């Protein structure tokens, strides 16, 4: 008889990221699907554990797969309120029925309950006050809006 799994790790509220996004750039059909990227603008970071702004210049690399799943690999920098710089690598997936994905592609407001948008986040920093983030994995639940992305970030306990 299999042993029951232990309780899952806690998800602890960490921060909310509001990221301005610029226009999608497509590189066309590549060997695994449409390769594209979205330049990231500024934004805000507010929450119980981390507050600051986004440094403009990040990029969200994407692969729009033939099965309708969008692979996401975002890379950007947070400037904490104390000036510390924190690198973020965020890898995940976004998918939904084709009609919902089409609405998102047109920039329509779509409730996040209608699609799956999750990323796993890792942090790298040399800022003394934020060194603990080098040991953190976080899970973000995303929401795509016409000109920004909202990520509710939870530290995995």
mmCIF file of C-alpha atoms in Angstrom:
data_model
loop_
_atom_site.group_PDB
_atom_site.id
_atom_site.type_symbol
_atom_site.label_atom_id
_atom_site.label_comp_id
_atom_site.label_asym_id
_atom_site.label_seq_id
_atom_site.Cartn_x
_atom_site.Cartn_y
_atom_site.Cartn_z
ATOM 1 C CA UNK A 1 0.000 0.000 0.000
ATOM 2 C CA UNK A 2 1.548 3.364 -0.977
ATOM 3 C CA UNK A 3 2.377 5.790 1.774
ATOM 4 C CA UNK A 4 0.400 9.059 1.731
ATOM 5 C CA UNK A 5 2.305 12.100 0.632
ATOM 6 C CA UNK A 6 3.296 14.602 3.300
ATOM 7 C CA UNK A 7 1.550 17.961 3.419
ATOM 8 C CA UNK A 8 2.537 20.249 0.528
ATOM 9 C CA UNK A 9 4.882 23.175 1.171
ATOM 10 C CA UNK A 10 3.299 26.459 2.164
ATOM 11 C CA UNK A 11 2.895 29.290 -0.325
ATOM 12 C CA UNK A 12 3.722 32.510 1.516
ATOM 13 C CA UNK A 13 2.655 35.857 0.017
ATOM 14 C CA UNK A 14 5.796 37.667 -1.092
ATOM 15 C CA UNK A 15 4.990 40.500 -3.488
ATOM 16 C CA UNK A 16 2.943 41.681 -6.480
ATOM 17 C CA UNK A 17 4.743 42.660 -9.667
ATOM 18 C CA UNK A 18 3.034 45.019 -12.124
ATOM 19 C CA UNK A 19 5.154 45.083 -15.279
ATOM 20 C CA UNK A 20 4.579 47.348 -18.279
ATOM 21 C CA UNK A 21 5.004 45.447 -21.536
ATOM 22 C CA UNK A 22 5.844 46.758 -24.976
ATOM 23 C CA UNK A 23 4.903 45.366 -28.384
ATOM 24 C CA UNK A 24 5.416 41.717 -29.238
ATOM 25 C CA UNK A 25 8.280 40.970 -31.643
ATOM 26 C CA UNK A 26 8.055 37.701 -33.570
ATOM 27 C CA UNK A 27 11.035 35.918 -35.068
ATOM 28 C CA UNK A 28 8.691 33.651 -37.026
ATOM 29 C CA UNK A 29 8.218 29.924 -37.024
ATOM 30 C CA UNK A 30 11.226 28.146 -35.612
ATOM 31 C CA UNK A 31 11.814 24.423 -35.194
ATOM 32 C CA UNK A 32 9.604 24.112 -32.088
ATOM 33 C CA UNK A 33 7.010 26.833 -32.773
ATOM 34 C CA UNK A 34 6.795 30.602 -33.120
ATOM 35 C CA UNK A 35 9.771 32.228 -31.383
ATOM 36 C CA UNK A 36 9.069 35.706 -30.069
ATOM 37 C CA UNK A 37 9.850 38.191 -27.329
ATOM 38 C CA UNK A 38 8.236 41.050 -25.460
ATOM 39 C CA UNK A 39 10.406 43.958 -24.238
ATOM 40 C CA UNK A 40 9.616 44.816 -20.623
ATOM 41 C CA UNK A 41 9.260 48.372 -19.416
ATOM 42 C CA UNK A 42 9.130 49.685 -15.896
ATOM 43 C CA UNK A 43 6.714 48.755 -13.207
ATOM 44 C CA UNK A 44 6.140 48.372 -9.505
ATOM 45 C CA UNK A 45 6.830 45.681 -6.934
ATOM 46 C CA UNK A 46 4.734 45.846 -3.752
ATOM 47 C CA UNK A 47 4.126 43.301 -1.061
ATOM 48 C CA UNK A 48 4.821 42.086 2.422
ATOM 49 C CA UNK A 49 8.396 40.969 1.640
ATOM 50 C CA UNK A 50 9.669 42.981 -1.323
ATOM 51 C CA UNK A 51 8.961 46.517 -2.546
ATOM 52 C CA UNK A 52 10.570 48.471 -5.345
ATOM 53 C CA UNK A 53 10.446 49.165 -9.066
ATOM 54 C CA UNK A 54 11.321 47.284 -12.219
ATOM 55 C CA UNK A 55 14.378 48.412 -14.132
ATOM 56 C CA UNK A 56 13.381 48.976 -17.747
ATOM 57 C CA UNK A 57 15.100 46.689 -20.234
ATOM 58 C CA UNK A 58 14.031 43.187 -19.247
ATOM 59 C CA UNK A 59 12.833 40.711 -21.847
ATOM 60 C CA UNK A 60 10.175 37.999 -21.877
ATOM 61 C CA UNK A 61 11.273 35.336 -24.388
ATOM 62 C CA UNK A 62 8.406 33.142 -25.526
ATOM 63 C CA UNK A 63 7.788 30.044 -27.572
ATOM 64 C CA UNK A 64 4.271 29.688 -28.942
ATOM 65 C CA UNK A 65 4.067 25.921 -29.346
ATOM 66 C CA UNK A 66 1.964 24.042 -31.891
ATOM 67 C CA UNK A 67 -0.182 22.635 -29.074
ATOM 68 C CA UNK A 68 -1.271 26.158 -28.071
ATOM 69 C CA UNK A 69 0.926 26.409 -24.974
ATOM 70 C CA UNK A 70 3.032 29.545 -24.551
ATOM 71 C CA UNK A 71 6.388 28.878 -22.877
ATOM 72 C CA UNK A 72 7.636 31.924 -20.967
ATOM 73 C CA UNK A 73 11.199 32.805 -19.975
ATOM 74 C CA UNK A 74 11.294 36.321 -18.523
ATOM 75 C CA UNK A 75 14.495 37.932 -17.273
ATOM 76 C CA UNK A 76 14.494 41.324 -15.542
ATOM 77 C CA UNK A 77 15.795 43.340 -12.593
ATOM 78 C CA UNK A 78 14.023 44.714 -9.512
ATOM 79 C CA UNK A 79 15.428 47.804 -7.795
ATOM 80 C CA UNK A 80 14.352 47.403 -4.166
ATOM 81 C CA UNK A 81 13.287 50.508 -2.244
ATOM 82 C CA UNK A 82 16.708 50.523 -0.531
ATOM 83 C CA UNK A 83 18.453 50.594 -3.935
ATOM 84 C CA UNK A 84 19.497 46.927 -3.976
ATOM 85 C CA UNK A 85 19.342 45.258 -7.385
ATOM 86 C CA UNK A 86 17.750 41.804 -7.680
ATOM 87 C CA UNK A 87 17.875 39.721 -10.855
ATOM 88 C CA UNK A 88 14.726 37.705 -11.592
ATOM 89 C CA UNK A 89 14.476 34.648 -13.814
ATOM 90 C CA UNK A 90 10.878 33.603 -14.325
ATOM 91 C CA UNK A 91 10.045 30.467 -16.340
ATOM 92 C CA UNK A 92 6.552 29.196 -16.901
ATOM 93 C CA UNK A 93 3.542 28.410 -19.035
ATOM 94 C CA UNK A 94 0.389 30.131 -20.221
ATOM 95 C CA UNK A 95 -2.423 28.193 -21.871
ATOM 96 C CA UNK A 96 -6.168 28.174 -22.297
ATOM 97 C CA UNK A 97 -8.766 27.127 -24.835
ATOM 98 C CA UNK A 98 -7.981 28.690 -28.248
ATOM 99 C CA UNK A 99 -10.739 31.297 -28.002
ATOM 100 C CA UNK A 100 -9.374 32.570 -24.653
ATOM 101 C CA UNK A 101 -5.801 32.707 -25.999
ATOM 102 C CA UNK A 102 -7.113 34.678 -29.012
ATOM 103 C CA UNK A 103 -8.792 37.189 -26.685
ATOM 104 C CA UNK A 104 -5.553 37.614 -24.737
ATOM 105 C CA UNK A 105 -3.612 38.092 -27.992
ATOM 106 C CA UNK A 106 -6.031 40.901 -28.955
ATOM 107 C CA UNK A 107 -5.401 42.622 -25.619
ATOM 108 C CA UNK A 108 -8.882 41.992 -24.242
ATOM 109 C CA UNK A 109 -9.468 41.841 -20.505
ATOM 110 C CA UNK A 110 -9.831 38.185 -19.563
ATOM 111 C CA UNK A 111 -10.357 37.031 -15.957
ATOM 112 C CA UNK A 112 -7.313 35.068 -14.859
ATOM 113 C CA UNK A 113 -9.512 32.187 -13.732
ATOM 114 C CA UNK A 114 -10.128 31.394 -17.431
ATOM 115 C CA UNK A 115 -6.505 30.536 -18.226
ATOM 116 C CA UNK A 116 -3.422 28.958 -16.702
ATOM 117 C CA UNK A 117 -0.507 31.388 -16.235
ATOM 118 C CA UNK A 118 2.135 30.224 -13.760
ATOM 119 C CA UNK A 119 5.860 30.827 -13.486
ATOM 120 C CA UNK A 120 8.604 29.618 -11.182
ATOM 121 C CA UNK A 121 10.870 32.459 -10.087
ATOM 122 C CA UNK A 122 14.494 32.467 -8.952
ATOM 123 C CA UNK A 123 16.443 35.446 -7.679
ATOM 124 C CA UNK A 124 20.096 36.459 -7.764
ATOM 125 C CA UNK A 125 21.570 39.417 -5.922
ATOM 126 C CA UNK A 126 24.702 40.656 -4.225
ATOM 127 C CA UNK A 127 22.831 43.319 -2.239
ATOM 128 C CA UNK A 128 23.520 42.539 1.452
ATOM 129 C CA UNK A 129 19.937 43.114 2.608
ATOM 130 C CA UNK A 130 18.575 40.732 -0.024
ATOM 131 C CA UNK A 131 21.076 37.845 0.001
ATOM 132 C CA UNK A 132 18.404 35.544 1.455
ATOM 133 C CA UNK A 133 16.588 35.703 -1.904
ATOM 134 C CA UNK A 134 19.435 33.730 -3.495
ATOM 135 C CA UNK A 135 17.993 30.699 -1.653
ATOM 136 C CA UNK A 136 14.328 31.228 -2.585
ATOM 137 C CA UNK A 137 12.048 29.588 -5.115
ATOM 138 C CA UNK A 138 8.782 31.374 -5.732
ATOM 139 C CA UNK A 139 5.611 30.606 -7.642
ATOM 140 C CA UNK A 140 3.821 33.388 -9.497
ATOM 141 C CA UNK A 141 0.215 33.400 -10.650
ATOM 142 C CA UNK A 142 -0.018 35.702 -13.640
ATOM 143 C CA UNK A 143 -2.594 37.817 -15.362
ATOM 144 C CA UNK A 144 -2.032 39.295 -18.826
ATOM 145 C CA UNK A 145 -3.527 42.693 -19.551
ATOM 146 C CA UNK A 146 -3.269 44.725 -22.766
ATOM 147 C CA UNK A 147 -0.194 46.725 -21.721
ATOM 148 C CA UNK A 148 1.015 45.019 -18.567
ATOM 149 C CA UNK A 149 1.423 41.757 -16.715
ATOM 150 C CA UNK A 150 0.396 41.276 -13.100
ATOM 151 C CA UNK A 151 2.198 38.584 -11.089
ATOM 152 C CA UNK A 152 1.166 37.597 -7.580
ATOM 153 C CA UNK A 153 4.326 36.029 -6.167
ATOM 154 C CA UNK A 154 4.409 33.430 -3.386
ATOM 155 C CA UNK A 155 7.542 32.138 -1.685
ATOM 156 C CA UNK A 156 7.568 28.343 -1.579
ATOM 157 C CA UNK A 157 8.003 27.385 2.072
#
